Tab-separated table of C-alpha atoms and ligand atoms in Angstrom:
chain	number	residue	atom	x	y	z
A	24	UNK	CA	-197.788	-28.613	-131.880
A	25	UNK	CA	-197.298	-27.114	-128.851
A	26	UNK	CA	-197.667	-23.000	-129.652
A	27	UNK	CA	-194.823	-22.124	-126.953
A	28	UNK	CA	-192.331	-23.661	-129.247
A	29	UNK	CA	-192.859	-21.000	-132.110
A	30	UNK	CA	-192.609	-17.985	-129.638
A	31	UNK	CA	-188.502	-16.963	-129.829
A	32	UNK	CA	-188.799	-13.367	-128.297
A	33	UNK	CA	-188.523	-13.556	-124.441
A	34	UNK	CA	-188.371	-17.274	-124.171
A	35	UNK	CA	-187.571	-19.194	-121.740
A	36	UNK	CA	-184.446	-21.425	-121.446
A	37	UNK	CA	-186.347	-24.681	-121.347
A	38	UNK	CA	-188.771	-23.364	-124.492
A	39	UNK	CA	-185.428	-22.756	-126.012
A	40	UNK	CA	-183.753	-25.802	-125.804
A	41	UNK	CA	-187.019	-27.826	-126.630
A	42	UNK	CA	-187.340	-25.765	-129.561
A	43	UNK	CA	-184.021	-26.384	-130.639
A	44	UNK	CA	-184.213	-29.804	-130.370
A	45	UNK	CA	-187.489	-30.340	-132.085
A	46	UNK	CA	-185.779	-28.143	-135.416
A	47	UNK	CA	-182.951	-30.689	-135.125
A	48	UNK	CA	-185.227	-34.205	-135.272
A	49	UNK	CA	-187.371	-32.492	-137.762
A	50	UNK	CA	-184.201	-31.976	-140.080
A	51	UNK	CA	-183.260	-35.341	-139.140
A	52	UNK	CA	-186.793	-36.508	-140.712
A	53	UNK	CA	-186.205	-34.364	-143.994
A	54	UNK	CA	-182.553	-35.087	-144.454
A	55	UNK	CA	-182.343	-38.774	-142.996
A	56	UNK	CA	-178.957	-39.296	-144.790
A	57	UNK	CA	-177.363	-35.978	-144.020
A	58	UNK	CA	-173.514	-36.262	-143.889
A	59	UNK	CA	-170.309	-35.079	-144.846
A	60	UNK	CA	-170.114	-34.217	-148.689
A	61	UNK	CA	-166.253	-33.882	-148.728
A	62	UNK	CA	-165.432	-37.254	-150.392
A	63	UNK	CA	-162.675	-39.340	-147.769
A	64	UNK	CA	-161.671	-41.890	-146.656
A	65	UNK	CA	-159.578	-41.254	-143.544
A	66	UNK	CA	-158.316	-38.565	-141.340
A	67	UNK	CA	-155.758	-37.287	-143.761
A	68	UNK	CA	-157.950	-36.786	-146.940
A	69	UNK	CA	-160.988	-34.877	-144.416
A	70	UNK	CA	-157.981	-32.767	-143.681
A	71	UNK	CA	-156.737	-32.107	-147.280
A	72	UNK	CA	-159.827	-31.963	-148.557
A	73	UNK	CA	-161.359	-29.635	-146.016
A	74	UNK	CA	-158.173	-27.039	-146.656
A	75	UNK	CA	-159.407	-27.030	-150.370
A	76	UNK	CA	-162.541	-26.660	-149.539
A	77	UNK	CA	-162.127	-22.749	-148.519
A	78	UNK	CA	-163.711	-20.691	-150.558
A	79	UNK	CA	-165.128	-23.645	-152.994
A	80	UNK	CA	-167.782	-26.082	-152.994
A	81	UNK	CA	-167.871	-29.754	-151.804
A	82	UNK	CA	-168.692	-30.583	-155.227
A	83	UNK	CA	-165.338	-29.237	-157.020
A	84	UNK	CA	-163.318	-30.810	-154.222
A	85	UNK	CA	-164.903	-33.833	-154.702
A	86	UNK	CA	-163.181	-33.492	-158.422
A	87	UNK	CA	-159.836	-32.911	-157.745
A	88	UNK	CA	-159.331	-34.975	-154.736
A	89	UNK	CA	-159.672	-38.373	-156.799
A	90	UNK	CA	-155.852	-37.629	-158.765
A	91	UNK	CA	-154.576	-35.163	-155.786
A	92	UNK	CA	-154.610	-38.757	-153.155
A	93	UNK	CA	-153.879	-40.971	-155.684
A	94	UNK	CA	-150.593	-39.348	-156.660
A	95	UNK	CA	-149.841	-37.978	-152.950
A	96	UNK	CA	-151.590	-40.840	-150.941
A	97	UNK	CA	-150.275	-39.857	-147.581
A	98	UNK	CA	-148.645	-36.806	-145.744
A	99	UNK	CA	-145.152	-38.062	-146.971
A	100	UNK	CA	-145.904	-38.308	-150.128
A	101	UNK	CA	-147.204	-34.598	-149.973
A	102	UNK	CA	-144.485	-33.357	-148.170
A	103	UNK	CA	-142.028	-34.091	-150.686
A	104	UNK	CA	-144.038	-33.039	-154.157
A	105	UNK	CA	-143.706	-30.599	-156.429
A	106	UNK	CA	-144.766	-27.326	-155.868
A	107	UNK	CA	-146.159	-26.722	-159.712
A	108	UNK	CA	-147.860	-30.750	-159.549
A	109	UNK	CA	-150.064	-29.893	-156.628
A	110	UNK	CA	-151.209	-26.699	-158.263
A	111	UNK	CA	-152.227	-28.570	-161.230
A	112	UNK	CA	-154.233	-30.753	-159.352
A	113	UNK	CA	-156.135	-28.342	-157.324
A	114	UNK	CA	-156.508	-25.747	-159.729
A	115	UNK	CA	-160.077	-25.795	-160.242
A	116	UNK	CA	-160.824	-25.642	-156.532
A	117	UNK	CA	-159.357	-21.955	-156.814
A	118	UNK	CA	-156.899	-20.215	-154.892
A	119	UNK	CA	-154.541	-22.420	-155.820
A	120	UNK	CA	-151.566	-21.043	-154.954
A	121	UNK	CA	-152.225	-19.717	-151.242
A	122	UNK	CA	-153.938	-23.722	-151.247
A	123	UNK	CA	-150.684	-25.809	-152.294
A	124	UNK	CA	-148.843	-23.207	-149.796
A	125	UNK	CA	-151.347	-24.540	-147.353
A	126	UNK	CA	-150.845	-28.392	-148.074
A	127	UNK	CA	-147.306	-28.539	-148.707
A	128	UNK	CA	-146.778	-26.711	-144.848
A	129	UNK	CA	-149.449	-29.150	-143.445
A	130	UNK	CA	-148.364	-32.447	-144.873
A	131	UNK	CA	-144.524	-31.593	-143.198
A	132	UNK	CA	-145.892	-30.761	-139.709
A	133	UNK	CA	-147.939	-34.112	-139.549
A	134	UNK	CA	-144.626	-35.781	-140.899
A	135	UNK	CA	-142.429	-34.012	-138.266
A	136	UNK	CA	-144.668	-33.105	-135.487
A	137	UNK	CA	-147.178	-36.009	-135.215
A	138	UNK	CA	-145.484	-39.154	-136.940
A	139	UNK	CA	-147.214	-38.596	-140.178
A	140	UNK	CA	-150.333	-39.411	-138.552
A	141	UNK	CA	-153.440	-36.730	-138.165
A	142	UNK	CA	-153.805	-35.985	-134.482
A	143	UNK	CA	-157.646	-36.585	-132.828
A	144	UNK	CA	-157.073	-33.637	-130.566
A	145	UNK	CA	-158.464	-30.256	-131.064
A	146	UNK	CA	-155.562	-28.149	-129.252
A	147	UNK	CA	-152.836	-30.912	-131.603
A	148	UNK	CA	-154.891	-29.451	-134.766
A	149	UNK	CA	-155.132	-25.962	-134.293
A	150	UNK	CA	-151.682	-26.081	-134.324
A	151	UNK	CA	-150.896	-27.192	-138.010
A	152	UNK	CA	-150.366	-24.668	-140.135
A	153	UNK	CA	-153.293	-23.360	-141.704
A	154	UNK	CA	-155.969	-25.424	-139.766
A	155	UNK	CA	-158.155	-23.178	-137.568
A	156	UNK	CA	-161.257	-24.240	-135.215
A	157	UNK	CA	-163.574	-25.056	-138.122
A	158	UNK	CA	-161.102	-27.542	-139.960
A	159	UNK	CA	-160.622	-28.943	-136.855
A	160	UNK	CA	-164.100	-29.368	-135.593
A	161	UNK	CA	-164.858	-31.023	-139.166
A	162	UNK	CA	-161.837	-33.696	-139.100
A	163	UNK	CA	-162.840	-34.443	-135.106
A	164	UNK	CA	-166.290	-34.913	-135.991
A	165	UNK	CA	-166.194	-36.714	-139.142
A	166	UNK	CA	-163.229	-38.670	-138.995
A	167	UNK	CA	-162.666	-39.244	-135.024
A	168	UNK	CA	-166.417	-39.439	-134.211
A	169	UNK	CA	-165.541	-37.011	-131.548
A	170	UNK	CA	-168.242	-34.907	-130.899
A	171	UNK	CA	-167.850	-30.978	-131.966
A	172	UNK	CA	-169.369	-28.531	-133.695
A	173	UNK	CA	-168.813	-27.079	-137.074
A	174	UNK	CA	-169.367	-23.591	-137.646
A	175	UNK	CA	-169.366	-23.256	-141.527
A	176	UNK	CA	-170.945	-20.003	-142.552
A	177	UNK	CA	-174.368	-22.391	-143.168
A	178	UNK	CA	-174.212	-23.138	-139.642
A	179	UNK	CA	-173.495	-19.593	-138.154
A	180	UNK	CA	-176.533	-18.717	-140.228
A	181	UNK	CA	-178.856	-20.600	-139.445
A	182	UNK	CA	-177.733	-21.032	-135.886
A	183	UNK	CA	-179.144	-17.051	-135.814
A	184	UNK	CA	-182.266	-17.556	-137.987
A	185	UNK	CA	-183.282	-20.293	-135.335
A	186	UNK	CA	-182.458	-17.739	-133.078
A	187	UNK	CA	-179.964	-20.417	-130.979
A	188	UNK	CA	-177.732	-17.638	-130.823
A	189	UNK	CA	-177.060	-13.920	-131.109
A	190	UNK	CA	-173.579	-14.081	-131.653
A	191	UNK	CA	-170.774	-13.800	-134.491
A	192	UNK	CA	-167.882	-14.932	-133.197
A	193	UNK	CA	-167.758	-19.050	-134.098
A	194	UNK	CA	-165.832	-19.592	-130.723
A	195	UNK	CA	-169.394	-18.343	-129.392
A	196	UNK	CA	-171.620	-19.980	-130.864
A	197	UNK	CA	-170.253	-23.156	-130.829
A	198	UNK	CA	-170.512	-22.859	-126.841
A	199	UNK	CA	-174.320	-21.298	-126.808
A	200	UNK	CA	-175.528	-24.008	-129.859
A	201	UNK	CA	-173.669	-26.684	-127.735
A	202	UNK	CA	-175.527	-25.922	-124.754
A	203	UNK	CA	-178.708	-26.746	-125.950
A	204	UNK	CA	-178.202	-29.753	-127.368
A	205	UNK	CA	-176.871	-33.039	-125.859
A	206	UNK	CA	-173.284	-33.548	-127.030
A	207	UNK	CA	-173.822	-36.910	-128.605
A	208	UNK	CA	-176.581	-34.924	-131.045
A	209	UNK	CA	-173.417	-32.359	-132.181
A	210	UNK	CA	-172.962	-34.170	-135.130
A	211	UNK	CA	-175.942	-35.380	-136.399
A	212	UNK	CA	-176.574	-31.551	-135.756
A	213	UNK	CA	-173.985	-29.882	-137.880
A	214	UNK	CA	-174.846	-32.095	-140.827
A	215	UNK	CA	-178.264	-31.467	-140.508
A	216	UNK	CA	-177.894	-27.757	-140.270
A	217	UNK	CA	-175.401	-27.786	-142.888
A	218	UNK	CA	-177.935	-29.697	-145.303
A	219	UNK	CA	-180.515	-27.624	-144.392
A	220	UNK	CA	-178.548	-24.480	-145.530
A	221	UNK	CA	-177.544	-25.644	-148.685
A	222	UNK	CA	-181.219	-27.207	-150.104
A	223	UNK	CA	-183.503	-24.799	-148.943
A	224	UNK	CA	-181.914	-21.854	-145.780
A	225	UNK	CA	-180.025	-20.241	-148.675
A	226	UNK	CA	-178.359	-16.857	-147.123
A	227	UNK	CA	-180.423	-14.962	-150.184
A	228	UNK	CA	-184.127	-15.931	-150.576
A	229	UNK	CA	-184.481	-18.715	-148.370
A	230	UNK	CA	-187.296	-21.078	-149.354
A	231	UNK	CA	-189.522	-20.168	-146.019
A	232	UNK	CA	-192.704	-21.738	-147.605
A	233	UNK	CA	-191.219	-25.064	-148.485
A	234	UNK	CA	-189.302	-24.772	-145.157
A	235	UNK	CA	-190.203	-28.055	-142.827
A	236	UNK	CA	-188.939	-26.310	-139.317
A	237	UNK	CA	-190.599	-22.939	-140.294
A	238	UNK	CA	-193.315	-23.217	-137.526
A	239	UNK	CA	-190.576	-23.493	-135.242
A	240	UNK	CA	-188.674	-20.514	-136.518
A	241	UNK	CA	-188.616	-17.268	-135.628
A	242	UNK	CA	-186.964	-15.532	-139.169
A	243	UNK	CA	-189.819	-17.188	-141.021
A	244	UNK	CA	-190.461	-14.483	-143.791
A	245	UNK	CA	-187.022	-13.739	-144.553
A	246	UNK	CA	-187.611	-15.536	-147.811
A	247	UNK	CA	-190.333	-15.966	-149.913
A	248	UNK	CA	-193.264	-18.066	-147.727
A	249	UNK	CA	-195.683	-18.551	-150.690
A	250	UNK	CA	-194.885	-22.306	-150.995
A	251	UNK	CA	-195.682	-22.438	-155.010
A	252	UNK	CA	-192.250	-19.601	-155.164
A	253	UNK	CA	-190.305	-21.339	-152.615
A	254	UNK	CA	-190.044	-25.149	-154.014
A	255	UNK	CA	-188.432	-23.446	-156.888
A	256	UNK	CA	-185.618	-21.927	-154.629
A	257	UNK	CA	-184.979	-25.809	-153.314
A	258	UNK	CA	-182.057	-27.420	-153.908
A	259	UNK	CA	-180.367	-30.547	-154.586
A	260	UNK	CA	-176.975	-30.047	-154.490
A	261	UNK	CA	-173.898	-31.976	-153.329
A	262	UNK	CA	-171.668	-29.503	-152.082
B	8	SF4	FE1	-184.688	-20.697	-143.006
B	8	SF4	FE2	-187.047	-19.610	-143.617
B	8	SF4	FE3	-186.899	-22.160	-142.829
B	8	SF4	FE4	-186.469	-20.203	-141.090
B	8	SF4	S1	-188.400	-20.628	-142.149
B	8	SF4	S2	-185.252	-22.086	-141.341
B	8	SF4	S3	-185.452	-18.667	-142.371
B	8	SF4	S4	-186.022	-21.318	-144.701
């Protein structure tokens, strides 16, 4: 390997960006079938079930979601159900309240402000009620194919163990992360990242020694890097 690549301090732009890019293949070799682990099948459901998705896992959404589109199969249908129905349904995702707030708000903007249809444009998203930059991002990438970037909390993270950025602010690092990358990569990126945060870049003890970019990272050592400890801290999770 060339030894430039695992030198982060005082690097130049090009090292950057070539380091960067060889993290991203070499997550693409570990997780070949990264993707989205929100169960969907269309625009609307990545939207609904990216709204539940706040403060739960992929894995509980992925529960619900079945009897939640079967009853409620389209924005319509949403708008006009029953307040106590929809909290049954999503219950175990949590917040369920503030969540069927969400939905029932969303559903009647698509109805009345988009033809019941989802809108593939980011400034046309942001504007539905409760659907900031992330939800959008996630419903452009994953459901339009349009290329953006999806700044979950496992992609700030790692984003600033990688050392792509220094920032905090999403906005932010979706621009700096962007720029080294090729925008056709974005999404193969996010999932990748994403992945890669869940099984093994946990934001508590993450599993440096069973790590396969951690000669290309600069916060090697922030978890345990005795490989016999860290393949216990691997994961297998879906969501
Ligand atoms: Fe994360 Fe450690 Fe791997 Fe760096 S070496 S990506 S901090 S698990």
């Amino acid at each position: 390997m060339d030894p430039s690549l695992t030198a982060p301090l005082d690097e130049s732009r090009a090292t950057l960006v070539r380091r960067a890019r060889a993290i991203h293949r070499s997550l693409g070799a570990t997780y070949p079938d990264a993707h989205c682990e929100l169960d969907h099948l269309d625009a609307w459901q990545l939207l609904v079930a990216t709204v539940l998705s706040a403060q739960s896992t992929d894995r509980r959404v992925n529960t619900v979601t079945p009897a939640l589109f079967a009853r409620y199969p389209d924005p319509a249908a949403l708008a006009g159900a029953e307040r106590a129905d929809v909290e049954e349904l999503i219950k175990p995702t949590g917040f369920f309240r503030a969540k069927t707030d969400s939905l029932l708000r969303l559903s009647a903007a698509v109805v009345t402000d988009f033809d019941a249809q989802v809108p593939g444009k980011l400034e046309q998203l942001v504007k539905l009620p409760g659907v900031g930059r992330k939800t959008a991002n996630v419903v452009l990438s994953d459901a339009f194919g349009v290329p953006a970037l999806t700044t979950d909390t496992h992609f700030i993270r790692l984003s600033r163990r990688f050392g792509w950025t220094q920032a905090t602010d999403p906005a932010v690092i979706e621009v700096e992360v962007g720029e080294l990358f090729q925008r056709r990569d974005w999404n193969t990126l996010n999932h990748r990242v994403i992945w890669h945060g869940r099984r093994r870049c946990h934001a508590r003890r993450p599993a440096c020694g069973a790590c396969p970019v951690a000669k290309y990272c600069p916060s090697f050592g922030e978890g345990p890097t005795d490989p016999k400890v860290a393949e216990k801290l691997v994961r297998e999770p879906r969501g």
